[in-house]
Short mmCIF file of C-alpha atoms in Angstrom, two decimals:
data_model
loop_
_atom_site.label_atom_id
_atom_site.label_comp_id
_atom_site.label_asym_id
_atom_site.label_seq_id
_atom_site.Cartn_x
_atom_site.Cartn_y
_atom_site.Cartn_z
CA MET A 1 -0.22 -0.22 0.18
CA ARG A 2 1.15 3.44 -1.12
CA PHE A 3 0.64 6.12 1.62
CA ALA A 4 -0.95 9.19 -0.05
CA PRO A 5 0.19 12.39 0.18
CA SER A 6 -1.54 15.08 2.70
CA GLN A 7 -1.39 18.09 3.47
CA LEU A 8 0.45 19.23 6.76
CA VAL A 9 1.00 22.11 9.02
CA VAL A 10 4.58 22.54 10.15
CA SER A 11 4.49 25.19 12.99
CA LEU A 12 8.16 26.35 13.83
CA SER A 13 9.58 27.71 17.29
CA TYR A 14 11.63 31.46 17.52
CA ASP A 15 13.76 29.14 19.57
CA LEU A 16 15.94 26.52 17.03
CA ASN A 17 16.44 24.00 20.29
CA ASN A 18 12.61 23.30 20.23
CA PRO A 19 11.13 20.62 18.12
CA ILE A 20 9.05 20.43 14.89
CA LYS A 21 5.64 20.85 15.37
CA ILE A 22 3.96 18.69 12.45
CA ARG A 23 0.14 18.47 11.63
CA ALA A 24 -1.69 16.29 8.91
CA LYS A 25 -4.82 18.46 8.02
CA HIS A 26 -7.81 17.27 9.11
CA LYS A 27 -6.81 13.86 10.61
CA VAL A 28 -5.76 12.89 14.14
CA ALA A 29 -2.28 11.84 13.76
CA GLY A 30 0.26 14.62 15.97
CA MET A 31 3.60 14.18 14.94
CA LEU A 32 7.08 15.60 16.32
CA LEU A 33 10.43 15.75 14.87
CA LEU A 34 12.59 16.11 17.42
CA ASP A 35 16.56 16.03 17.31
CA ARG A 36 18.42 13.91 19.29
CA ASP A 37 20.44 17.26 20.43
CA HIS A 38 17.38 18.26 22.05
CA ALA A 39 15.75 15.20 23.21
CA ASN A 40 16.19 16.40 26.92
CA ARG A 41 13.64 19.21 25.56
CA LEU A 42 10.42 17.39 25.04
CA GLU A 43 7.61 17.69 26.41
CA LYS A 44 6.01 15.71 28.95
CA GLY A 45 2.73 15.79 27.52
CA TRP A 46 4.96 13.67 25.26
CA ASN A 47 5.14 10.65 27.36
CA VAL A 48 1.77 9.16 25.98
CA PRO A 49 1.48 5.57 23.46
CA GLY A 50 2.41 6.08 20.09
CA ALA A 51 5.00 5.10 17.65
CA TYR A 52 8.70 6.17 16.94
CA LEU A 53 11.17 6.32 13.42
CA LEU A 54 14.48 6.81 14.25
CA LEU A 55 15.72 8.53 11.72
CA ASP A 56 19.54 7.96 10.16
CA ARG A 57 20.89 10.87 7.81
CA PRO A 58 20.83 10.07 4.14
CA ASP A 59 24.26 9.41 2.11
CA THR A 60 25.75 10.72 -0.54
CA HIS A 61 22.87 8.22 -2.45
CA GLY A 62 20.19 9.15 -0.38
CA ARG A 63 19.94 5.86 1.46
CA TRP A 64 18.96 6.05 5.19
CA GLY A 65 19.06 3.75 8.18
CA ALA A 66 15.51 3.67 10.11
CA TYR A 67 14.19 1.85 13.15
CA VAL A 68 10.99 1.28 14.32
CA GLY A 69 9.78 1.60 18.05
CA LYS A 70 6.49 1.93 19.50
CA ALA A 71 6.01 2.99 23.64
CA THR A 72 3.04 2.31 25.24
CA ASN A 73 3.45 2.33 29.38
CA PRO A 74 5.11 5.19 30.26
CA GLY A 75 5.15 6.83 26.81
CA LEU A 76 7.24 8.37 23.66
CA ARG A 77 9.34 10.56 25.87
CA ASN A 78 10.82 8.35 28.29
CA ARG A 79 11.30 5.34 25.70
CA VAL A 80 13.45 8.31 22.98
CA LEU A 81 15.01 9.15 26.32
CA GLN A 82 16.44 5.40 27.07
CA GLN A 83 17.09 5.07 23.05
CA LEU A 84 19.78 8.25 23.72
CA LYS A 85 21.62 5.30 25.91
CA ASP A 86 20.81 2.53 24.14
CA ARG A 87 20.97 3.69 20.28
CA ASP A 88 24.16 5.97 18.97
CA HIS A 89 22.91 6.18 15.21
CA TRP A 90 19.94 7.80 14.80
CA TYR A 91 20.57 12.03 14.35
CA ARG A 92 16.57 12.87 14.60
CA ALA A 93 13.36 11.04 15.63
CA LEU A 94 9.70 11.24 14.60
CA LEU A 95 7.11 10.76 16.95
CA ILE A 96 3.91 9.52 16.57
CA ARG A 97 0.53 9.99 18.63
CA TYR A 98 -2.91 10.32 19.02
CA GLU A 99 -4.11 14.00 19.09
CA SER A 100 -8.11 14.78 18.49
CA ASN A 101 -8.90 14.70 21.57
CA ASP A 102 -6.83 15.60 25.24
CA ASP A 103 -8.39 12.67 27.18
CA GLU A 104 -7.88 9.87 24.79
CA THR A 105 -4.65 8.20 23.14
CA LEU A 106 -3.98 5.24 20.93
CA ASN A 107 -4.12 1.91 23.50
CA SER A 108 -0.94 -0.38 23.16
CA SER A 109 -2.77 -2.49 20.70
CA GLU A 110 -2.68 0.58 18.77
CA ALA A 111 0.37 1.66 19.11
CA GLY A 112 1.97 -1.62 18.42
CA TRP A 113 -0.14 -2.31 15.01
CA LEU A 114 0.83 1.01 13.70
CA GLU A 115 4.44 0.14 14.76
CA GLY A 116 4.14 -3.06 12.52
CA ARG A 117 2.36 -1.09 9.71
CA LEU A 118 5.55 1.36 9.76
CA TYR A 119 7.78 -1.13 9.49
CA ASP A 120 6.48 -2.87 7.09
CA HIS A 121 6.14 0.16 4.36
CA LEU A 122 9.87 1.19 5.21
CA ALA A 123 10.92 -2.85 4.19
CA LYS A 124 9.78 -2.26 0.80
CA ALA A 125 11.63 1.00 0.00
CA ARG A 126 14.67 0.57 -1.68
CA GLN A 127 16.26 3.85 -0.11
CA VAL A 128 15.64 3.05 3.72
CA ASP A 129 18.08 0.07 5.41
CA LEU A 130 15.82 -1.03 8.59
CA ARG A 131 17.81 -1.54 12.19
CA ASN A 132 15.43 -3.78 13.34
CA ARG A 133 16.40 -7.12 14.07
CA ASN A 134 13.01 -8.31 13.52
CA ARG A 135 9.58 -7.45 12.24
CA PRO A 136 7.46 -5.89 15.24
CA GLN A 137 4.97 -8.77 16.03
CA ASP A 138 1.83 -6.14 16.22
CA PRO A 139 -1.92 -7.24 17.38
CA THR A 140 -4.37 -7.81 15.14
CA LEU A 141 -7.50 -5.45 15.50
CA SER A 142 -11.25 -5.38 14.04
CA ASP A 143 -11.15 -3.92 10.71
CA ASP A 144 -13.16 -0.57 11.84
CA ASP A 145 -9.69 -0.15 14.06
CA GLU A 146 -7.66 -0.78 11.95
CA THR A 147 -9.61 2.03 9.13
CA SER A 148 -9.54 4.17 11.30
CA LEU A 149 -5.66 3.96 12.44
CA ILE A 150 -5.25 4.24 8.46
CA ASP A 151 -5.59 8.41 9.08
CA TYR A 152 -1.94 8.01 10.87
CA LEU A 153 0.15 6.26 8.31
CA LEU A 154 -1.58 8.41 5.32
CA PRO A 155 1.49 12.13 6.10
CA VAL A 156 3.79 9.82 7.50
CA GLU A 157 5.43 9.78 3.60
CA SER A 158 4.85 13.67 2.84
CA VAL A 159 6.85 14.32 6.21
CA LEU A 160 9.55 12.06 5.79
CA ARG A 161 9.87 13.45 2.15
CA LEU A 162 9.80 16.78 4.23
CA ILE A 163 12.73 16.40 5.88
CA GLY A 164 14.58 14.96 3.30
CA HIS A 165 14.43 10.98 4.04
CA THR A 166 12.99 10.02 0.57
CA LEU A 167 11.65 5.98 0.26
CA TYR A 168 12.11 5.06 -3.33
CA PRO A 169 15.26 6.62 -5.47
CA ARG A 170 14.80 9.44 -8.41
CA PRO A 171 14.06 8.70 -11.95
CA ALA A 172 16.71 9.57 -14.06
CA GLY A 173 14.60 12.02 -16.40
CA ALA A 174 14.27 14.11 -12.83
CA PRO A 175 15.46 17.38 -12.64
CA ASP A 176 18.96 17.52 -10.89
CA GLY A 177 19.70 14.63 -13.03
CA GLY A 178 18.57 12.12 -10.38
CA GLY A 179 19.94 10.60 -6.80
CA PRO A 180 19.53 12.87 -3.98
CA LEU A 181 18.58 16.31 -3.74
CA VAL A 182 22.32 18.17 -4.36
CA LYS A 183 22.94 21.93 -4.98
CA ARG A 184 25.17 22.12 -8.22
CA ILE A 185 28.01 24.46 -8.03
CA LYS A 186 28.57 25.85 -11.50
CA SER A 187 32.77 25.37 -11.97
CA ARG A 188 34.46 28.58 -12.05
CA PRO A 189 36.09 30.09 -15.14
CA GLU A 190 40.03 29.31 -16.24
CA ALA A 191 42.16 30.98 -14.22
CA ASN A 192 44.18 32.12 -18.09
CA LYS A 193 41.23 32.74 -20.03
CA PRO A 194 41.72 36.46 -20.52
CA ALA A 195 38.21 38.25 -19.62
CA PRO A 196 36.20 40.31 -22.26
CA HIS A 197 37.69 43.59 -22.17
CA LEU A 198 35.55 47.24 -23.64
CA SER A 199 36.05 48.94 -26.53
CA PRO A 200 35.75 52.28 -26.78
CA TYR A 201 33.82 51.96 -30.33
CA ARG A 202 31.31 49.95 -28.65
CA PRO A 203 28.48 50.43 -26.33
CA THR A 204 28.35 46.60 -24.98
CA PRO A 205 31.32 44.25 -24.31
CA ASP A 206 34.01 43.35 -27.24
CA THR A 207 33.95 39.76 -27.42
CA SER A 208 37.02 40.31 -29.75
CA PRO A 209 40.93 39.21 -27.79
CA PRO A 210 43.03 42.08 -26.62
CA LEU A 211 46.46 43.11 -28.08
CA GLY A 212 48.36 40.77 -28.56
CA PRO A 213 52.11 40.64 -25.85
CA VAL A 214 53.64 43.96 -24.56
CA LYS A 215 56.60 43.54 -27.02
CA ASP A 216 53.72 43.90 -30.17
CA VAL A 217 52.13 47.02 -28.48
CA LYS A 218 55.48 48.93 -27.99
CA GLU A 219 56.35 47.92 -31.68
CA ILE A 220 52.76 49.26 -33.30
CA ILE A 221 53.75 52.88 -30.98
CA ALA A 222 56.91 53.16 -32.46
CA GLN A 223 55.66 52.52 -36.13
CA ILE A 224 52.89 55.43 -35.14
CA LYS A 225 55.50 57.65 -34.49
CA ALA A 226 57.62 57.05 -37.29
CA GLY A 227 54.70 57.38 -39.75
CA THR A 228 54.66 54.39 -40.85
CA TYR A 229 51.84 52.39 -39.25
CA VAL A 230 48.89 51.00 -41.50
CA TYR A 231 45.87 50.69 -39.70
CA ARG A 232 44.50 47.23 -41.57
CA GLY A 233 40.90 46.86 -39.64
CA ALA A 234 37.88 49.18 -40.27
CA LEU A 235 37.04 51.22 -37.18
CA SER A 236 33.03 50.26 -36.19
CA ARG A 237 30.94 52.77 -34.22
#
């Protein structure tokens, strides 16, 4: 199953040390993008059941590693703080929880189901190397419960794409030539290539080469003084 695109609302704090909050418009999922260095600043309100992704930095080919996990009791905040000690490969964490009603949270079965489905989707992606040793054993839910949890899955791929973690290689015909998005830097002009010079007879830069070596210029000046210089070109005005 492919995740469909979803409109996202991204909230950035004036304090760059604060996490980036991401909400899927008209969905029930609340997401938080957390830098590893700022994990200790995670609010206690995130100590609720949910699922999370621990992300490695993409390499030069756009491939990246990920660990898929869940948190039940006490919750996501405690689990992420524990992963600071247990796993040193990740640089960001994407946290996912229920957010439509402050009085409700995911239960352990729902968090486990979400963990398993995220694992399955990332396992099929050619750009992702999963760090889980085994597939999470998610519980079986009713059809109605699974249908309600689909709303959590839809925006995940959009969030990953937003932060530069694509699931599939870019096609060869992409504007950047394929591969990860990079900034192409134009090469500098050759050091020995003469720069264009201005002609006193033209309103625009003259692309013709300048006068020759200094010895030729001196010879022309000497001919002019002796009255023997003959101009062989036509002036342009």
